[in-house]
XYZ file of C-alpha atoms in Angstrom:
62
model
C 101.784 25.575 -3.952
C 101.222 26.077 -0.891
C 100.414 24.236 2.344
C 96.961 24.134 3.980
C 95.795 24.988 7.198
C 93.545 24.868 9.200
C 92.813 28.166 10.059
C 91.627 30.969 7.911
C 94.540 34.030 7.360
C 93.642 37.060 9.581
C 91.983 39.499 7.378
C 93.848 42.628 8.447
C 97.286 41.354 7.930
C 97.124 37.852 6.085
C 99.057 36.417 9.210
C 98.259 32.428 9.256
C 97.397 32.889 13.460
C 98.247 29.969 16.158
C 94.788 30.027 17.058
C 91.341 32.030 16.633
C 89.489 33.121 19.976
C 85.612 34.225 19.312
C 82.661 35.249 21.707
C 79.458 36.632 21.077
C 76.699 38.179 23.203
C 73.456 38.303 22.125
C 71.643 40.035 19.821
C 75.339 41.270 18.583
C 77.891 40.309 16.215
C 80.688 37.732 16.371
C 84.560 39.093 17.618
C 87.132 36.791 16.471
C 90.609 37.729 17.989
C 93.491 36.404 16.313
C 96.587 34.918 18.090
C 99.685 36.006 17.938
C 99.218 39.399 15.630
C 96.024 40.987 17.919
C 94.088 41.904 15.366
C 89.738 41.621 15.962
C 87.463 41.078 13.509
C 83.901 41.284 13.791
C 81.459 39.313 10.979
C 77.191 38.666 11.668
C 77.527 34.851 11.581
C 79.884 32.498 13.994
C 82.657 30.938 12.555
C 82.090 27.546 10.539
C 84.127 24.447 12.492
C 85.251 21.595 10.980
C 86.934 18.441 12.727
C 89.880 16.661 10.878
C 91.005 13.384 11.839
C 94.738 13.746 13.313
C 98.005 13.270 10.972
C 99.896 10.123 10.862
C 102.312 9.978 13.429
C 100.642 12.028 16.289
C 102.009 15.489 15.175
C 100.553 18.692 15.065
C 99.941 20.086 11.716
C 101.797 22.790 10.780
């Protein structure tokens, strides 16, 4: 099994990325840039967030 995270895979490689950028203008659609592998991705609706309360200890997840 494997672990969770956070942060959905990036869809053109499956990497599990550091970190997700996005920005939209309007009237256009969402660009998410994934962190490290480069890839963009571009989908109609922003990306759904979700806040998590922090692990035991103080660590980062990962």
């Amino acid at each position: 099994m494997r672990d969770p995270h956070p942060l959905p895979r990036c869809p053109v490689c499956v990497q599990v990325p550091e970190r997700i950028s996005w920005r939209q203008c309007p009237g256009r659609p969402v660009v998410l840039l994934f962190t490290p592998c480069g890839h963009h991705h571009t989908t109609p609706a922003p990306p759904a967030l979700a806040v998590t309360p922090p692990r035991p200890g103080g660590g980062r997840p990962g």
